[in-house]
């Protein structure tokens, strides 16, 4: 019985669902190091438009990117629900992504996730790796390596 349970749990992936406007996006929980409330972001001159600046998180300087702007949405206003999700992109470095709100954690099996076909000829970067079926709705699952523009462990 315990072996059966282990096999079942191996194909379950946890996603934190975040809100950007009226849309929901899932981030694989294995990449999330921390979720912090909004704090003062220090602007860095001549940085890319999507980078809001840096924060000091327990003595570590962490760059913060607006997920809205990175994905081509207009900049949203910061509210009491806004959060910075700290992602571990490599062993020793982190990056924060600013989201409108953190909604829920979902456990998705392989059967709950549909892959998304990408048209490589269009040249359009896709930030979505798949679509998860949750509670009679859909959640777009984010491809963090495309969003961050590098490799994620």
PDB file of C-alpha atoms in Angstrom:
ATOM      1  CA  UNK A   1       0.000   0.000   0.000  1.00  0.00           C
ATOM      2  CA  UNK A   2       2.779   2.460   0.897  1.00  0.00           C
ATOM      3  CA  UNK A   3       4.552   1.700  -2.410  1.00  0.00           C
ATOM      4  CA  UNK A   4       1.343   2.428  -4.327  1.00  0.00           C
ATOM      5  CA  UNK A   5       0.979   5.753  -2.534  1.00  0.00           C
ATOM      6  CA  UNK A   6       4.566   6.729  -3.393  1.00  0.00           C
ATOM      7  CA  UNK A   7       3.993   5.977  -7.077  1.00  0.00           C
ATOM      8  CA  UNK A   8       0.797   8.044  -7.111  1.00  0.00           C
ATOM      9  CA  UNK A   9       2.502  11.007  -5.415  1.00  0.00           C
ATOM     10  CA  UNK A  10       5.426  10.975  -7.871  1.00  0.00           C
ATOM     11  CA  UNK A  11       3.323  12.359 -10.714  1.00  0.00           C
ATOM     12  CA  UNK A  12       1.643  15.057  -8.608  1.00  0.00           C
ATOM     13  CA  UNK A  13       3.083  18.562  -8.921  1.00  0.00           C
ATOM     14  CA  UNK A  14       2.157  21.428  -6.634  1.00  0.00           C
ATOM     15  CA  UNK A  15       1.548  24.844  -8.183  1.00  0.00           C
ATOM     16  CA  UNK A  16       1.057  28.160  -6.453  1.00  0.00           C
ATOM     17  CA  UNK A  17      -1.636  30.026  -8.364  1.00  0.00           C
ATOM     18  CA  UNK A  18      -1.079  33.771  -8.658  1.00  0.00           C
ATOM     19  CA  UNK A  19      -3.326  36.439 -10.053  1.00  0.00           C
ATOM     20  CA  UNK A  20      -2.370  39.009 -12.672  1.00  0.00           C
ATOM     21  CA  UNK A  21      -5.446  41.106 -13.290  1.00  0.00           C
ATOM     22  CA  UNK A  22      -8.305  38.687 -14.036  1.00  0.00           C
ATOM     23  CA  UNK A  23      -5.986  35.874 -15.132  1.00  0.00           C
ATOM     24  CA  UNK A  24      -4.594  32.990 -13.072  1.00  0.00           C
ATOM     25  CA  UNK A  25      -1.118  31.551 -13.527  1.00  0.00           C
ATOM     26  CA  UNK A  26       0.545  28.596 -11.846  1.00  0.00           C
ATOM     27  CA  UNK A  27       4.172  28.474 -10.698  1.00  0.00           C
ATOM     28  CA  UNK A  28       5.724  25.108  -9.852  1.00  0.00           C
ATOM     29  CA  UNK A  29       6.290  25.207  -6.106  1.00  0.00           C
ATOM     30  CA  UNK A  30       9.731  23.576  -6.371  1.00  0.00           C
ATOM     31  CA  UNK A  31      11.132  26.879  -7.718  1.00  0.00           C
ATOM     32  CA  UNK A  32       9.654  29.037  -4.948  1.00  0.00           C
ATOM     33  CA  UNK A  33      11.946  29.941  -2.083  1.00  0.00           C
ATOM     34  CA  UNK A  34       9.746  32.477  -0.299  1.00  0.00           C
ATOM     35  CA  UNK A  35       6.688  34.712  -0.661  1.00  0.00           C
ATOM     36  CA  UNK A  36       7.023  38.165   0.881  1.00  0.00           C
ATOM     37  CA  UNK A  37       4.740  41.148   1.321  1.00  0.00           C
ATOM     38  CA  UNK A  38       5.458  44.276  -0.649  1.00  0.00           C
ATOM     39  CA  UNK A  39       8.376  46.298   0.574  1.00  0.00           C
ATOM     40  CA  UNK A  40      10.419  49.204  -0.628  1.00  0.00           C
ATOM     41  CA  UNK A  41      11.992  48.443  -4.009  1.00  0.00           C
ATOM     42  CA  UNK A  42      15.130  50.423  -4.828  1.00  0.00           C
ATOM     43  CA  UNK A  43      15.162  51.409  -8.492  1.00  0.00           C
ATOM     44  CA  UNK A  44      18.256  50.538 -10.545  1.00  0.00           C
ATOM     45  CA  UNK A  45      19.066  53.047 -13.332  1.00  0.00           C
ATOM     46  CA  UNK A  46      19.155  51.842 -16.948  1.00  0.00           C
ATOM     47  CA  UNK A  47      17.679  48.421 -16.152  1.00  0.00           C
ATOM     48  CA  UNK A  48      15.178  46.625 -18.385  1.00  0.00           C
ATOM     49  CA  UNK A  49      11.610  47.960 -18.228  1.00  0.00           C
ATOM     50  CA  UNK A  50      10.274  44.850 -16.503  1.00  0.00           C
ATOM     51  CA  UNK A  51      12.795  45.117 -13.644  1.00  0.00           C
ATOM     52  CA  UNK A  52      11.397  47.218 -10.825  1.00  0.00           C
ATOM     53  CA  UNK A  53      14.685  47.286  -8.894  1.00  0.00           C
ATOM     54  CA  UNK A  54      16.135  45.414  -5.927  1.00  0.00           C
ATOM     55  CA  UNK A  55      15.060  44.586  -2.381  1.00  0.00           C
ATOM     56  CA  UNK A  56      17.036  43.687   0.716  1.00  0.00           C
ATOM     57  CA  UNK A  57      15.787  40.319   1.903  1.00  0.00           C
ATOM     58  CA  UNK A  58      17.496  39.349   5.164  1.00  0.00           C
ATOM     59  CA  UNK A  59      20.795  40.846   4.006  1.00  0.00           C
ATOM     60  CA  UNK A  60      20.625  39.485   0.453  1.00  0.00           C
ATOM     61  CA  UNK A  61      20.093  41.886  -2.447  1.00  0.00           C
ATOM     62  CA  UNK A  62      17.405  40.368  -4.690  1.00  0.00           C
ATOM     63  CA  UNK A  63      16.384  41.795  -8.100  1.00  0.00           C
ATOM     64  CA  UNK A  64      12.612  42.171  -8.562  1.00  0.00           C
ATOM     65  CA  UNK A  65      10.807  41.825 -11.884  1.00  0.00           C
ATOM     66  CA  UNK A  66       7.217  42.826 -12.616  1.00  0.00           C
ATOM     67  CA  UNK A  67       5.614  39.670 -13.986  1.00  0.00           C
ATOM     68  CA  UNK A  68       2.873  41.817 -15.551  1.00  0.00           C
ATOM     69  CA  UNK A  69       5.309  43.924 -17.572  1.00  0.00           C
ATOM     70  CA  UNK A  70       7.483  40.922 -18.494  1.00  0.00           C
ATOM     71  CA  UNK A  71       4.441  39.188 -19.969  1.00  0.00           C
ATOM     72  CA  UNK A  72       3.372  42.281 -21.926  1.00  0.00           C
ATOM     73  CA  UNK A  73       0.522  43.446 -19.682  1.00  0.00           C
ATOM     74  CA  UNK A  74       0.202  47.064 -18.536  1.00  0.00           C
ATOM     75  CA  UNK A  75       1.710  47.836 -15.135  1.00  0.00           C
ATOM     76  CA  UNK A  76      -0.826  47.312 -12.375  1.00  0.00           C
ATOM     77  CA  UNK A  77      -1.191  49.149  -9.130  1.00  0.00           C
ATOM     78  CA  UNK A  78       0.346  47.831  -5.934  1.00  0.00           C
ATOM     79  CA  UNK A  79      -2.320  46.767  -3.423  1.00  0.00           C
ATOM     80  CA  UNK A  80      -2.406  45.069  -0.043  1.00  0.00           C
ATOM     81  CA  UNK A  81      -2.651  41.730  -1.876  1.00  0.00           C
ATOM     82  CA  UNK A  82       0.479  42.305  -4.002  1.00  0.00           C
ATOM     83  CA  UNK A  83       3.335  39.929  -3.233  1.00  0.00           C
ATOM     84  CA  UNK A  84       6.915  39.309  -4.274  1.00  0.00           C
ATOM     85  CA  UNK A  85       7.607  35.643  -4.973  1.00  0.00           C
ATOM     86  CA  UNK A  86      11.265  34.775  -4.482  1.00  0.00           C
ATOM     87  CA  UNK A  87      12.392  32.177  -7.016  1.00  0.00           C
ATOM     88  CA  UNK A  88      15.599  30.160  -6.734  1.00  0.00           C
ATOM     89  CA  UNK A  89      16.956  30.199 -10.265  1.00  0.00           C
ATOM     90  CA  UNK A  90      20.366  28.740  -9.509  1.00  0.00           C
ATOM     91  CA  UNK A  91      22.058  27.333  -6.435  1.00  0.00           C
ATOM     92  CA  UNK A  92      23.282  30.713  -5.232  1.00  0.00           C
ATOM     93  CA  UNK A  93      21.008  33.297  -6.845  1.00  0.00           C
ATOM     94  CA  UNK A  94      17.408  34.401  -6.447  1.00  0.00           C
ATOM     95  CA  UNK A  95      15.013  36.665  -8.292  1.00  0.00           C
ATOM     96  CA  UNK A  96      11.750  38.151  -7.120  1.00  0.00           C
ATOM     97  CA  UNK A  97       8.655  38.354  -9.299  1.00  0.00           C
ATOM     98  CA  UNK A  98       5.967  40.861  -8.416  1.00  0.00           C
ATOM     99  CA  UNK A  99       2.402  39.523  -8.708  1.00  0.00           C
ATOM    100  CA  UNK A 100      -1.020  41.043  -7.979  1.00  0.00           C
ATOM    101  CA  UNK A 101      -1.917  38.328  -5.471  1.00  0.00           C
ATOM    102  CA  UNK A 102      -1.217  34.783  -4.368  1.00  0.00           C
ATOM    103  CA  UNK A 103      -4.428  32.780  -4.534  1.00  0.00           C
ATOM    104  CA  UNK A 104      -4.096  29.085  -3.767  1.00  0.00           C
ATOM    105  CA  UNK A 105      -1.963  25.950  -3.984  1.00  0.00           C
ATOM    106  CA  UNK A 106      -3.147  23.186  -6.319  1.00  0.00           C
ATOM    107  CA  UNK A 107      -1.937  19.601  -6.623  1.00  0.00           C
ATOM    108  CA  UNK A 108      -2.040  18.647 -10.301  1.00  0.00           C
ATOM    109  CA  UNK A 109      -1.432  15.203 -11.713  1.00  0.00           C
ATOM    110  CA  UNK A 110      -0.126  14.628 -15.220  1.00  0.00           C
ATOM    111  CA  UNK A 111      -3.732  13.961 -16.319  1.00  0.00           C
ATOM    112  CA  UNK A 112      -4.755  17.436 -15.097  1.00  0.00           C
ATOM    113  CA  UNK A 113      -2.205  19.190 -17.324  1.00  0.00           C
ATOM    114  CA  UNK A 114      -2.524  19.740 -21.066  1.00  0.00           C
ATOM    115  CA  UNK A 115       0.574  20.750 -22.981  1.00  0.00           C
ATOM    116  CA  UNK A 116       0.515  23.838 -25.162  1.00  0.00           C
ATOM    117  CA  UNK A 117       1.757  23.714 -28.735  1.00  0.00           C
ATOM    118  CA  UNK A 118       4.166  26.471 -29.675  1.00  0.00           C
ATOM    119  CA  UNK A 119       4.460  27.881 -33.180  1.00  0.00           C
ATOM    120  CA  UNK A 120       8.210  28.367 -33.567  1.00  0.00           C
ATOM    121  CA  UNK A 121       7.749  30.114 -36.935  1.00  0.00           C
ATOM    122  CA  UNK A 122       5.864  33.051 -35.419  1.00  0.00           C
ATOM    123  CA  UNK A 123       8.853  34.024 -33.276  1.00  0.00           C
ATOM    124  CA  UNK A 124       6.507  34.823 -30.390  1.00  0.00           C
ATOM    125  CA  UNK A 125       7.909  33.832 -27.024  1.00  0.00           C
ATOM    126  CA  UNK A 126       5.508  31.726 -25.038  1.00  0.00           C
ATOM    127  CA  UNK A 127       5.580  32.079 -21.285  1.00  0.00           C
ATOM    128  CA  UNK A 128       3.170  29.156 -20.858  1.00  0.00           C
ATOM    129  CA  UNK A 129       4.327  25.535 -20.572  1.00  0.00           C
ATOM    130  CA  UNK A 130       0.856  24.034 -20.184  1.00  0.00           C
ATOM    131  CA  UNK A 131      -2.669  24.500 -18.908  1.00  0.00           C
ATOM    132  CA  UNK A 132      -3.908  22.944 -15.685  1.00  0.00           C
ATOM    133  CA  UNK A 133      -7.525  21.927 -15.105  1.00  0.00           C
ATOM    134  CA  UNK A 134      -8.644  23.016 -11.622  1.00  0.00           C
ATOM    135  CA  UNK A 135     -12.046  23.450  -9.941  1.00  0.00           C
ATOM    136  CA  UNK A 136     -14.017  23.639 -13.216  1.00  0.00           C
ATOM    137  CA  UNK A 137     -11.558  26.214 -14.558  1.00  0.00           C
ATOM    138  CA  UNK A 138      -8.149  26.563 -16.177  1.00  0.00           C
ATOM    139  CA  UNK A 139      -4.804  27.847 -14.931  1.00  0.00           C
ATOM    140  CA  UNK A 140      -1.961  28.724 -17.317  1.00  0.00           C
ATOM    141  CA  UNK A 141       1.256  27.127 -16.056  1.00  0.00           C
ATOM    142  CA  UNK A 142       4.280  29.402 -16.378  1.00  0.00           C
ATOM    143  CA  UNK A 143       7.531  28.409 -18.075  1.00  0.00           C
ATOM    144  CA  UNK A 144       9.984  30.088 -15.706  1.00  0.00           C
ATOM    145  CA  UNK A 145      13.046  29.590 -17.910  1.00  0.00           C
ATOM    146  CA  UNK A 146      11.385  31.688 -20.642  1.00  0.00           C
ATOM    147  CA  UNK A 147      10.169  34.337 -18.202  1.00  0.00           C
ATOM    148  CA  UNK A 148      13.496  34.732 -16.451  1.00  0.00           C
ATOM    149  CA  UNK A 149      15.470  34.340 -19.664  1.00  0.00           C
ATOM    150  CA  UNK A 150      17.847  31.740 -18.301  1.00  0.00           C
ATOM    151  CA  UNK A 151      18.030  28.271 -16.927  1.00  0.00           C
ATOM    152  CA  UNK A 152      16.144  27.256 -13.817  1.00  0.00           C
ATOM    153  CA  UNK A 153      17.321  24.265 -11.796  1.00  0.00           C
TER     154      UNK A 153
END
